[in-house]
Amino acid sequence: MKYIEEFQDPALARRLLDDIHATVTRPWALMEVCGGQTHSIIRHGIDQLLPEQVELIHGPGCPVCVTPLEVIDKALEIASRPDVVFCSFGDMLRVPGTGRDLFQVRSEGGDVRVVYSPLDALRIAQENPGRQVVFFGIGFETTAPPNAMTVHQAKKLGIRNFSLLVSHVRVPPAIEAIMRSPSCRVQGFLAAGHVCSVMGVGEYPELAARHRVPIVVTGFEPLDILEGVRRAVRQLERGEHTVDNAYARAVRPEGNPAALAMLEDVFEVTDRAWRGIGVIPDSGWRLSARYRDFDAEHRFSVSGINTQEPAECRSGEVLQGLLKPHQCEAFGTLCTPRSPLGATMVSSEGACAAYYLYRRLELKTVPAAATTPPQEASTVV
Amino acid sequence: MCLAVPGRVLDIGEKDGTRMATVDFGGVQKEVCLEYLPDLRVGEYAIVHVGFALQRLDEESARQTLALFEELGMLQEEFGDPWEQAALQAGADSPWPFADGPYAGEAAARQAATPEEAQEGRQ
Ligand code: SF4
């Protein structure tokens, strides 16, 4: 076990790994939904510590990566307008639109500002009453409630020069879409812990039962991920498929009721396009009718944008777990963090970035250590 | 951006009719909205995302997660200068912020993958 000493508690990590090795009898494919988990897995070589039979498939859980090109292009167009202050989180700066990114828009004179919180954007609007302030509202269920609260505040305080370019996405419909895909190989899910901190586990039992797939709510630390894998593998070996919360210290089954109530007030569920994947029914939020005035797409006419995905980029397959990043022809050659073809190469939570960052070109090259019980040789393809 | 970061509440006040707190994240302090966790008290830990406290966390877990995120470079990402980071990324493939990962040794020997190497990796 090459890097196990790097774990916070190497002894516990070893125990968890030994248990997984002892439990596995057949090949299993698990998907970690969250890009933060992907980075933790690759950084700590967790996929290489697991038995040969357990394959981790990287999921679509990076909001930056799945924001459609069309929305990025709308953002670039709005941000280029002289009357606009365009506010965004920092990790959207280098996400490629058609031909350029927000970073370039600023160098061309656009007033693009990076904020830590959507409330910062609202403050900028208060301080600049003569200008239109637009906030780029992307993100999963963790980010949607803060953005919802900000719009609610804007309305409450009567701030008219603030609007939101909304592209929020929801995890459960994405899981549904992955399971429905004819090429799906996923047999169990490690659900994204922080999404569940907000949403609770409400939508998961039905998904788990219908697709007969275990869903284990999992955190980000290496030990959390090992524990998530351990519980998922146990269920699979026993033929079970329930929802299990392995991240109870940050996830209550009911989630955060105040945040859920605000989401319900400000947003409504809508179909959303995912970059590289296409439209997934009910997989996103848009502003509800009461808050439509704060919708940047209505305020600025940015329809009719012609988008063009680079033909070489296979991030759609990467995001669905059908392809590992290094299996993309462009990986590391045509596509690098310096000149990314897809958002998955540039986002801090993108799978292509993780592989590039840790120069992970082969998988499963480190055999399981001899300290674990001998396993029947069986290769996961 | 999607990851919430644990922090400790230093003080609590009000702004525009909204419950706000100063929260410490391993040395960096930020204004945080407490509307979604209104009974959070001074000294307690919570996971905080884009300026909003979202769920309570015990101190031990909070410390461990902070240490991990620091190691993954995520604190730098969350609280560092994003323009600087973007410029670095735009101008150079290396250094990546965490190029000292477990594969750093291999990285020195093997720069970017060639198409042949990528091909080899196909299963
Ligand atoms: S390596 Fe680049 S081109 Fe290939 S899928 Fe990833 S982002 Fe797209």
Coordinates of C-alpha atoms and ligand atoms in Angstrom, one line a residue:
Chain A
M1 CA 0.0 0.0 0.0
K2 CA 2.0 2.7 -1.5
Y3 CA 0.7 5.9 0.1
I4 CA -1.3 4.7 3.0
E5 CA 1.1 6.5 5.4
E6 CA -0.3 9.8 4.0
F7 CA -3.7 9.1 5.5
Q8 CA -4.8 10.9 8.6
D9 CA -5.1 7.7 10.5
P10 CA -3.1 5.1 8.6
A11 CA -4.1 2.3 11.0
L12 CA -7.8 3.0 10.5
A13 CA -7.3 3.3 6.8
R14 CA -5.6 -0.1 6.8
R15 CA -8.5 -1.7 8.8
L16 CA -11.1 -0.3 6.4
L17 CA -9.1 -1.5 3.4
D18 CA -8.6 -4.9 4.9
D19 CA -12.3 -5.1 5.5
I20 CA -13.0 -4.2 1.9
H21 CA -10.5 -6.7 0.5
A22 CA -12.0 -9.4 2.7
T23 CA -15.6 -8.6 1.7
V24 CA -15.2 -8.4 -2.1
T25 CA -15.8 -11.6 -4.1
R26 CA -16.8 -10.1 -7.4
P27 CA -16.2 -7.0 -9.6
W28 CA -18.2 -3.9 -8.6
A29 CA -18.3 -0.5 -10.2
L30 CA -19.1 2.4 -7.9
M31 CA -19.5 6.0 -8.9
E32 CA -18.4 8.9 -6.7
V33 CA -20.7 11.7 -7.7
C34 CA -18.8 14.6 -6.4
G35 CA -15.7 16.1 -8.1
G36 CA -14.2 17.0 -4.7
Q37 CA -14.3 13.3 -3.9
T38 CA -12.7 12.5 -7.2
H39 CA -9.8 14.8 -6.4
S40 CA -9.4 13.3 -2.9
I41 CA -9.4 9.8 -4.5
I42 CA -6.8 10.5 -7.1
R43 CA -4.7 12.6 -4.8
H44 CA -4.5 9.8 -2.2
G45 CA -4.4 7.0 -4.7
I46 CA -7.4 5.4 -3.1
D47 CA -8.5 3.7 -6.3
Q48 CA -5.2 2.0 -6.4
L49 CA -5.4 0.8 -2.8
L50 CA -8.8 -0.8 -3.4
P51 CA -9.0 -4.4 -4.5
E52 CA -8.8 -5.0 -8.3
Q53 CA -12.4 -5.8 -8.4
V54 CA -13.6 -2.5 -7.1
E55 CA -13.6 0.2 -9.7
L56 CA -14.4 3.8 -9.0
I57 CA -16.1 5.7 -11.8
H58 CA -16.0 9.5 -11.7
G59 CA -19.4 11.2 -11.8
P60 CA -20.7 14.4 -13.1
G61 CA -20.5 16.2 -9.7
C62 CA -18.7 19.4 -10.7
P63 CA -21.0 22.4 -11.3
V64 CA -18.4 24.3 -13.2
C65 CA -17.9 21.3 -15.6
V66 CA -21.5 20.8 -16.4
T67 CA -22.5 24.4 -17.0
P68 CA -23.6 24.4 -20.7
L69 CA -21.5 26.2 -23.2
E70 CA -24.5 28.2 -24.2
V71 CA -24.8 29.6 -20.6
I72 CA -21.1 30.4 -20.6
D73 CA -21.5 32.2 -23.9
K74 CA -24.4 34.2 -22.4
A75 CA -22.3 35.1 -19.4
L76 CA -19.5 36.3 -21.7
E77 CA -21.9 38.4 -23.7
I78 CA -23.5 40.0 -20.6
A79 CA -20.1 40.5 -19.0
S80 CA -18.8 42.4 -22.1
R81 CA -21.5 45.1 -21.8
P82 CA -20.2 48.4 -20.7
D83 CA -23.1 49.0 -18.2
V84 CA -22.6 45.7 -16.5
V85 CA -20.6 44.6 -13.5
F86 CA -20.4 40.8 -13.8
C87 CA -19.8 38.9 -10.6
S88 CA -18.7 35.3 -10.5
F89 CA -17.0 32.7 -8.3
G90 CA -13.3 32.4 -9.2
D91 CA -13.5 29.0 -10.7
M92 CA -15.6 30.2 -13.6
L93 CA -12.9 32.5 -14.9
R94 CA -11.2 30.1 -17.2
V95 CA -14.0 27.9 -18.3
P96 CA -14.0 28.1 -22.0
G97 CA -16.9 29.5 -23.9
T98 CA -16.9 29.6 -27.7
G99 CA -13.5 31.2 -28.3
R100 CA -12.9 32.9 -25.0
D101 CA -13.4 33.0 -21.3
L102 CA -14.3 35.5 -18.5
F103 CA -10.6 36.0 -17.9
Q104 CA -10.2 37.3 -21.4
V105 CA -13.4 39.4 -21.2
R106 CA -11.8 41.3 -18.3
S107 CA -8.6 41.8 -20.2
E108 CA -10.7 43.3 -23.0
G109 CA -12.1 45.8 -20.6
G110 CA -15.2 44.0 -19.2
D111 CA -15.9 44.7 -15.5
V112 CA -15.7 41.1 -14.2
R113 CA -15.4 40.7 -10.5
V114 CA -14.8 37.7 -8.4
V115 CA -16.8 37.4 -5.2
Y116 CA -16.6 35.0 -2.3
S117 CA -20.3 35.0 -1.7
P118 CA -23.4 36.0 -3.7
L119 CA -24.1 38.5 -1.0
D120 CA -20.9 40.4 -2.0
A121 CA -22.4 40.8 -5.5
L122 CA -25.6 42.2 -3.9
R123 CA -23.4 44.7 -1.9
I124 CA -21.7 45.8 -5.1
A125 CA -25.2 46.4 -6.6
Q126 CA -26.1 48.6 -3.6
E127 CA -22.9 50.5 -4.0
N128 CA -23.3 51.0 -7.7
P129 CA -26.9 52.0 -8.2
G130 CA -26.2 53.4 -11.7
R131 CA -25.0 50.0 -13.1
Q132 CA -26.4 46.6 -13.7
V133 CA -24.8 44.0 -11.4
V134 CA -25.2 40.4 -12.6
F135 CA -24.2 37.3 -10.6
F136 CA -23.4 34.1 -12.2
G137 CA -25.6 31.6 -10.3
I138 CA -24.2 28.2 -11.0
G139 CA -23.9 25.2 -8.7
F140 CA -25.5 22.2 -7.2
E141 CA -27.8 22.0 -4.2
T142 CA -25.1 23.4 -1.9
T143 CA -24.8 26.6 -3.8
A144 CA -28.5 27.2 -4.8
P145 CA -29.7 28.1 -1.3
P146 CA -27.1 30.9 -0.8
N147 CA -28.1 32.3 -4.3
A148 CA -31.8 31.9 -3.5
M149 CA -31.3 33.9 -0.2
T150 CA -29.4 36.6 -2.1
V151 CA -32.3 37.1 -4.6
H152 CA -34.8 37.1 -1.7
Q153 CA -32.7 39.8 0.0
A154 CA -32.5 41.8 -3.2
K155 CA -36.3 41.8 -3.5
K156 CA -36.7 42.5 0.2
L157 CA -34.4 45.5 0.1
G158 CA -35.8 46.7 -3.3
I159 CA -32.5 46.5 -5.1
R160 CA -33.5 46.8 -8.8
N161 CA -30.0 46.7 -10.5
F162 CA -29.2 43.2 -9.4
S163 CA -29.9 40.0 -11.4
L164 CA -28.9 36.4 -11.5
L165 CA -27.8 34.4 -14.5
V166 CA -29.1 31.1 -13.3
S167 CA -27.8 27.6 -14.2
H168 CA -28.4 25.6 -11.1
V169 CA -28.4 21.8 -11.3
R170 CA -29.7 19.0 -9.1
V171 CA -28.0 15.7 -8.4
P172 CA -30.8 13.1 -8.2
P173 CA -32.1 13.5 -11.8
A174 CA -28.4 13.1 -12.9
I175 CA -28.2 9.8 -11.0
E176 CA -31.5 8.8 -12.7
A177 CA -30.1 9.7 -16.1
I178 CA -26.9 7.8 -15.5
M179 CA -28.8 4.7 -14.4
R180 CA -31.1 4.9 -17.4
S181 CA -28.2 5.1 -19.9
P182 CA -27.9 1.8 -21.8
S183 CA -24.2 1.8 -21.4
C184 CA -24.3 2.4 -17.6
R185 CA -22.0 0.2 -15.6
V186 CA -22.6 1.9 -12.2
Q187 CA -23.7 -0.5 -9.5
G188 CA -23.5 1.7 -6.5
F189 CA -23.2 5.4 -5.7
L190 CA -21.2 7.4 -3.2
A191 CA -23.5 10.4 -2.9
A192 CA -22.0 13.9 -2.4
G193 CA -21.9 14.7 1.3
H194 CA -22.4 18.5 1.1
V195 CA -25.3 18.3 -1.3
C196 CA -27.0 16.0 1.3
S197 CA -26.1 18.5 4.1
V198 CA -28.6 20.8 2.5
M199 CA -31.1 18.4 0.8
G200 CA -31.0 15.5 3.3
V201 CA -31.5 12.1 1.8
G202 CA -35.2 12.6 0.8
E203 CA -35.0 11.8 -2.9
Y204 CA -32.6 8.9 -2.6
P205 CA -34.5 5.9 -1.1
E206 CA -36.9 5.8 -4.1
L207 CA -33.9 6.0 -6.5
A208 CA -32.1 3.3 -4.7
A209 CA -35.1 1.0 -4.7
R210 CA -36.1 1.6 -8.3
H211 CA -32.7 1.0 -9.7
R212 CA -31.7 -1.6 -7.1
V213 CA -28.6 0.4 -6.4
P214 CA -27.0 1.2 -3.0
I215 CA -26.5 4.9 -2.3
V216 CA -24.0 5.7 0.4
V217 CA -23.8 9.4 1.5
T218 CA -20.1 10.0 1.7
G219 CA -17.7 12.8 2.8
F220 CA -14.5 14.0 1.2
E221 CA -11.7 12.9 3.5
P222 CA -9.8 9.8 2.4
L223 CA -11.2 7.9 5.4
D224 CA -14.7 9.0 4.6
I225 CA -14.3 7.7 1.0
L226 CA -12.9 4.3 2.2
E227 CA -15.8 4.0 4.6
G228 CA -18.3 4.9 1.8
V229 CA -16.7 2.2 -0.4
R230 CA -16.8 -0.3 2.4
R231 CA -20.5 0.2 3.1
A232 CA -21.4 0.2 -0.6
V233 CA -19.4 -3.0 -1.3
R234 CA -21.0 -4.7 1.8
Q235 CA -24.5 -3.9 0.4
L236 CA -23.6 -5.1 -3.1
E237 CA -22.1 -8.4 -1.8
R238 CA -25.3 -9.0 0.2
G239 CA -27.6 -8.0 -2.6
E240 CA -28.9 -5.0 -0.7
H241 CA -29.8 -1.6 -2.1
T242 CA -30.6 1.0 0.5
V243 CA -29.6 4.5 1.4
D244 CA -26.9 4.6 4.0
N245 CA -25.5 7.8 5.6
A246 CA -21.8 7.4 6.2
Y247 CA -21.3 11.1 6.8
A248 CA -23.7 11.6 9.7
R249 CA -21.5 14.2 11.3
A250 CA -22.5 16.7 8.6
V251 CA -25.7 15.2 7.1
R252 CA -29.0 15.0 8.8
P253 CA -31.7 12.9 7.0
E254 CA -33.9 16.0 6.8
G255 CA -31.2 18.2 5.5
N256 CA -31.4 21.9 6.3
P257 CA -35.1 22.8 6.4
A258 CA -34.6 26.6 6.3
A259 CA -32.5 26.3 3.2
L260 CA -35.1 23.9 1.6
A261 CA -37.9 26.4 2.3
M262 CA -36.0 29.2 0.7
L263 CA -35.2 27.1 -2.4
E264 CA -38.9 26.3 -2.7
D265 CA -39.8 30.0 -2.5
V266 CA -37.2 31.4 -5.0
F267 CA -36.7 28.6 -7.5
E268 CA -38.8 26.1 -9.4
V269 CA -37.6 22.8 -10.9
T270 CA -36.9 22.9 -14.7
D271 CA -35.2 20.8 -17.4
R272 CA -31.6 21.7 -17.7
A273 CA -28.9 21.0 -20.3
W274 CA -25.7 19.6 -18.9
R275 CA -22.5 20.4 -20.8
G276 CA -21.4 17.4 -22.8
I277 CA -24.4 15.4 -21.7
G278 CA -27.5 17.2 -23.0
V279 CA -30.9 18.0 -21.4
I280 CA -31.8 16.0 -18.3
P281 CA -35.5 16.4 -17.3
D282 CA -36.2 18.2 -14.1
S283 CA -32.5 18.4 -13.4
G284 CA -32.2 22.1 -12.6
W285 CA -33.7 25.2 -11.1
R286 CA -34.8 28.5 -12.5
L287 CA -36.2 31.6 -10.7
S288 CA -39.9 31.1 -9.9
A289 CA -42.4 33.5 -11.4
R290 CA -42.3 35.8 -8.3
Y291 CA -38.6 36.4 -8.8
R292 CA -38.6 36.5 -12.7
D293 CA -37.6 40.2 -12.5
F294 CA -34.2 39.2 -11.2
D295 CA -33.5 36.8 -14.1
A296 CA -30.5 38.2 -16.1
E297 CA -31.7 36.3 -19.2
H298 CA -34.9 38.2 -19.2
R299 CA -33.2 41.5 -18.4
F300 CA -30.6 41.2 -21.2
S301 CA -31.6 39.7 -24.4
V302 CA -29.0 37.0 -24.9
S303 CA -31.0 34.4 -26.8
G304 CA -29.9 33.2 -30.2
I305 CA -26.4 32.5 -29.2
N306 CA -24.6 30.0 -31.5
T307 CA -22.6 27.6 -29.5
Q308 CA -19.9 25.3 -30.8
E309 CA -18.4 22.5 -28.7
P310 CA -14.9 21.5 -29.7
A311 CA -15.3 18.2 -31.6
E312 CA -12.3 16.6 -29.8
C313 CA -13.6 17.1 -26.3
R314 CA -15.2 14.0 -24.8
S315 CA -16.0 15.5 -21.5
G316 CA -19.6 14.3 -21.9
E317 CA -18.4 10.7 -21.7
V318 CA -16.0 11.5 -18.9
L319 CA -18.8 13.1 -16.9
Q320 CA -21.0 10.1 -17.3
G321 CA -18.3 7.7 -16.3
L322 CA -18.0 6.1 -19.7
L323 CA -14.5 7.2 -20.3
K324 CA -11.5 8.0 -18.1
P325 CA -9.9 11.3 -18.8
H326 CA -6.6 9.9 -20.0
Q327 CA -8.4 7.9 -22.6
C328 CA -9.4 11.1 -24.4
E329 CA -7.1 11.6 -27.4
A330 CA -6.7 15.3 -26.6
F331 CA -5.7 14.7 -22.9
G332 CA -2.4 16.4 -22.2
T333 CA -1.8 17.2 -25.8
L334 CA -4.4 19.4 -27.4
C335 CA -6.1 19.9 -24.1
T336 CA -4.2 21.1 -21.0
P337 CA -5.1 23.5 -18.2
R338 CA -3.3 26.2 -20.1
S339 CA -5.5 25.7 -23.2
P340 CA -8.4 23.6 -22.1
L341 CA -10.9 22.3 -24.6
G342 CA -13.4 21.3 -21.9
A343 CA -14.4 22.6 -18.5
T344 CA -13.4 19.3 -16.9
M345 CA -9.8 20.2 -17.6
V346 CA -9.9 23.6 -16.0
S347 CA -12.3 23.3 -13.1
S348 CA -10.7 22.6 -9.7
E349 CA -13.1 19.7 -9.3
G350 CA -12.9 18.4 -12.9
A351 CA -11.9 14.8 -13.5
C352 CA -9.6 15.7 -16.4
A353 CA -7.9 18.3 -14.2
A354 CA -7.4 15.7 -11.4
Y355 CA -5.8 13.3 -13.8
Y356 CA -3.6 15.9 -15.3
L357 CA -2.7 17.3 -11.9
Y358 CA -1.5 14.1 -10.5
R359 CA -0.2 12.8 -13.9
R360 CA -2.5 9.8 -13.6
L361 CA -2.0 8.1 -17.0
E362 CA -2.6 4.5 -16.1
L363 CA -5.1 3.0 -13.7
K364 CA -4.8 0.1 -11.4
T365 CA -1.1 -0.2 -12.0
V366 CA -0.2 -0.6 -8.3
P367 CA -1.2 -4.1 -7.2
A368 CA -2.9 -4.5 -3.9
A369 CA -0.4 -5.0 -1.1
A370 CA 0.5 -8.4 0.3
T371 CA -0.9 -7.4 3.8
T372 CA -4.4 -8.1 2.5
P373 CA -6.0 -11.5 2.1
P374 CA -5.3 -13.1 -1.2
Q375 CA -8.0 -12.4 -3.8
E376 CA -9.0 -14.2 -6.8
A377 CA -7.5 -12.5 -9.8
S378 CA -10.3 -10.7 -11.6
T379 CA -9.9 -7.6 -13.7
V380 CA -12.4 -4.9 -14.0
V381 CA -12.7 -3.6 -17.5
Chain B
M1 CA -16.4 25.9 -5.3
C2 CA -18.9 23.2 -4.6
L3 CA -17.2 22.1 -1.4
A4 CA -18.3 23.7 1.8
V5 CA -15.5 24.6 4.2
P6 CA -15.7 24.2 8.0
G7 CA -15.2 27.3 10.1
R8 CA -15.5 28.5 13.7
V9 CA -17.9 31.3 14.7
L10 CA -16.1 34.2 16.3
D11 CA -18.9 36.7 16.7
I12 CA -22.5 37.2 15.7
G13 CA -24.3 40.4 14.6
E14 CA -27.0 41.7 12.3
K15 CA -26.8 43.4 8.9
D16 CA -29.8 44.6 6.8
G17 CA -32.1 42.5 9.0
T18 CA -30.0 39.4 8.4
R19 CA -28.2 37.3 11.0
M20 CA -24.5 37.4 10.2
A21 CA -21.3 36.1 11.8
T22 CA -17.6 36.4 11.5
V23 CA -16.2 33.0 10.9
D24 CA -12.6 31.8 11.0
F25 CA -11.4 29.3 8.5
G26 CA -7.9 28.2 9.6
G27 CA -6.7 31.8 9.9
V28 CA -8.8 33.4 7.1
Q29 CA -11.9 35.3 8.4
K30 CA -15.1 35.9 6.5
E31 CA -18.5 37.4 6.9
V32 CA -21.0 34.5 6.9
C33 CA -24.8 34.5 6.8
L34 CA -26.5 32.5 9.6
E35 CA -30.0 32.6 8.2
Y36 CA -29.9 28.9 7.4
L37 CA -28.5 28.0 10.8
P38 CA -30.0 30.6 13.1
D39 CA -29.2 28.9 16.4
L40 CA -25.5 28.5 15.7
R41 CA -23.5 30.1 18.6
V42 CA -20.1 31.7 19.1
G43 CA -17.4 29.0 19.4
E44 CA -19.3 26.4 17.4
Y45 CA -18.2 25.0 14.0
A46 CA -20.3 24.8 10.9
I47 CA -19.7 23.9 7.3
V48 CA -19.9 27.1 5.3
H49 CA -20.4 27.5 1.6
V50 CA -20.1 30.7 -0.4
G51 CA -20.7 32.8 2.7
F52 CA -23.6 30.7 4.2
A53 CA -23.4 28.4 7.2
L54 CA -25.2 25.2 6.1
Q55 CA -24.8 22.6 8.8
R56 CA -23.2 22.2 12.2
L57 CA -20.1 20.1 12.6
D58 CA -18.1 18.9 15.6
E59 CA -14.8 20.5 16.3
E60 CA -12.7 17.4 15.6
S61 CA -14.2 16.8 12.2
A62 CA -14.0 20.4 11.3
R63 CA -10.3 20.5 12.1
Q64 CA -9.6 17.3 10.1
T65 CA -11.5 18.5 7.1
L66 CA -9.8 21.9 7.2
A67 CA -6.4 20.1 7.2
L68 CA -7.4 18.0 4.2
F69 CA -8.7 20.9 2.2
E70 CA -5.6 22.8 2.9
E71 CA -3.6 19.9 1.6
L72 CA -5.7 19.6 -1.5
G73 CA -5.2 23.3 -2.1
M74 CA -8.9 24.0 -1.7
L75 CA -8.5 26.7 0.9
Q76 CA -6.1 28.6 -1.4
E77 CA -8.7 28.2 -4.1
E78 CA -11.6 29.4 -1.9
F79 CA -9.8 32.3 -0.2
G80 CA -6.7 33.0 -2.4
D81 CA -6.6 35.6 -5.2
P82 CA -8.6 34.0 -8.1
W83 CA -7.1 36.3 -10.7
E84 CA -3.6 35.3 -9.8
Q85 CA -4.6 31.7 -9.9
A86 CA -6.3 32.1 -13.3
A87 CA -3.3 34.0 -14.7
L88 CA -1.0 31.2 -13.5
Q89 CA -3.2 28.6 -15.1
A90 CA -3.5 30.6 -18.3
G91 CA 0.3 31.2 -18.5
A92 CA 1.9 28.0 -17.5
D93 CA 1.0 24.3 -17.3
S94 CA 3.3 24.1 -14.4
P95 CA 3.5 24.7 -11.5
W96 CA 0.1 23.5 -10.8
P97 CA -0.9 24.5 -7.3
F98 CA -0.5 21.0 -5.9
A99 CA 2.2 19.5 -8.2
D100 CA 3.7 18.0 -5.1
G101 CA 1.2 15.2 -5.1
P102 CA 2.1 11.5 -4.9
Y103 CA 2.7 11.4 -8.6
A104 CA 5.1 14.4 -8.6
G105 CA 8.1 12.1 -9.1
E106 CA 6.5 10.4 -12.2
A107 CA 5.5 13.9 -13.4
A108 CA 9.1 15.0 -13.7
A109 CA 10.0 12.0 -15.8
R110 CA 6.8 12.2 -17.9
Q111 CA 5.6 15.5 -19.0
A112 CA 2.3 15.7 -20.8
A113 CA 1.0 12.4 -22.3
T114 CA 1.6 11.8 -25.9
P115 CA -1.3 10.4 -28.0
E116 CA 0.5 7.1 -28.0
E117 CA 0.5 7.0 -24.2
A118 CA -3.1 8.0 -24.1
Q119 CA -3.8 5.2 -26.5
E120 CA -1.9 2.7 -24.3
G121 CA -4.1 3.7 -21.5
R122 CA -7.3 2.6 -23.3
Q123 CA -8.8 -0.5 -22.0
Ligands
SF4_1 S1 -9.1 15.9 -21.7 FE1 -9.8 17.9 -22.4 S2 -10.7 17.4 -24.4 FE2 -10.5 15.5 -23.3 S3 -12.5 15.2 -22.3 FE3 -11.1 16.2 -20.8 S4 -11.6 18.4 -21.1 FE4 -12.4 17.4 -22.9

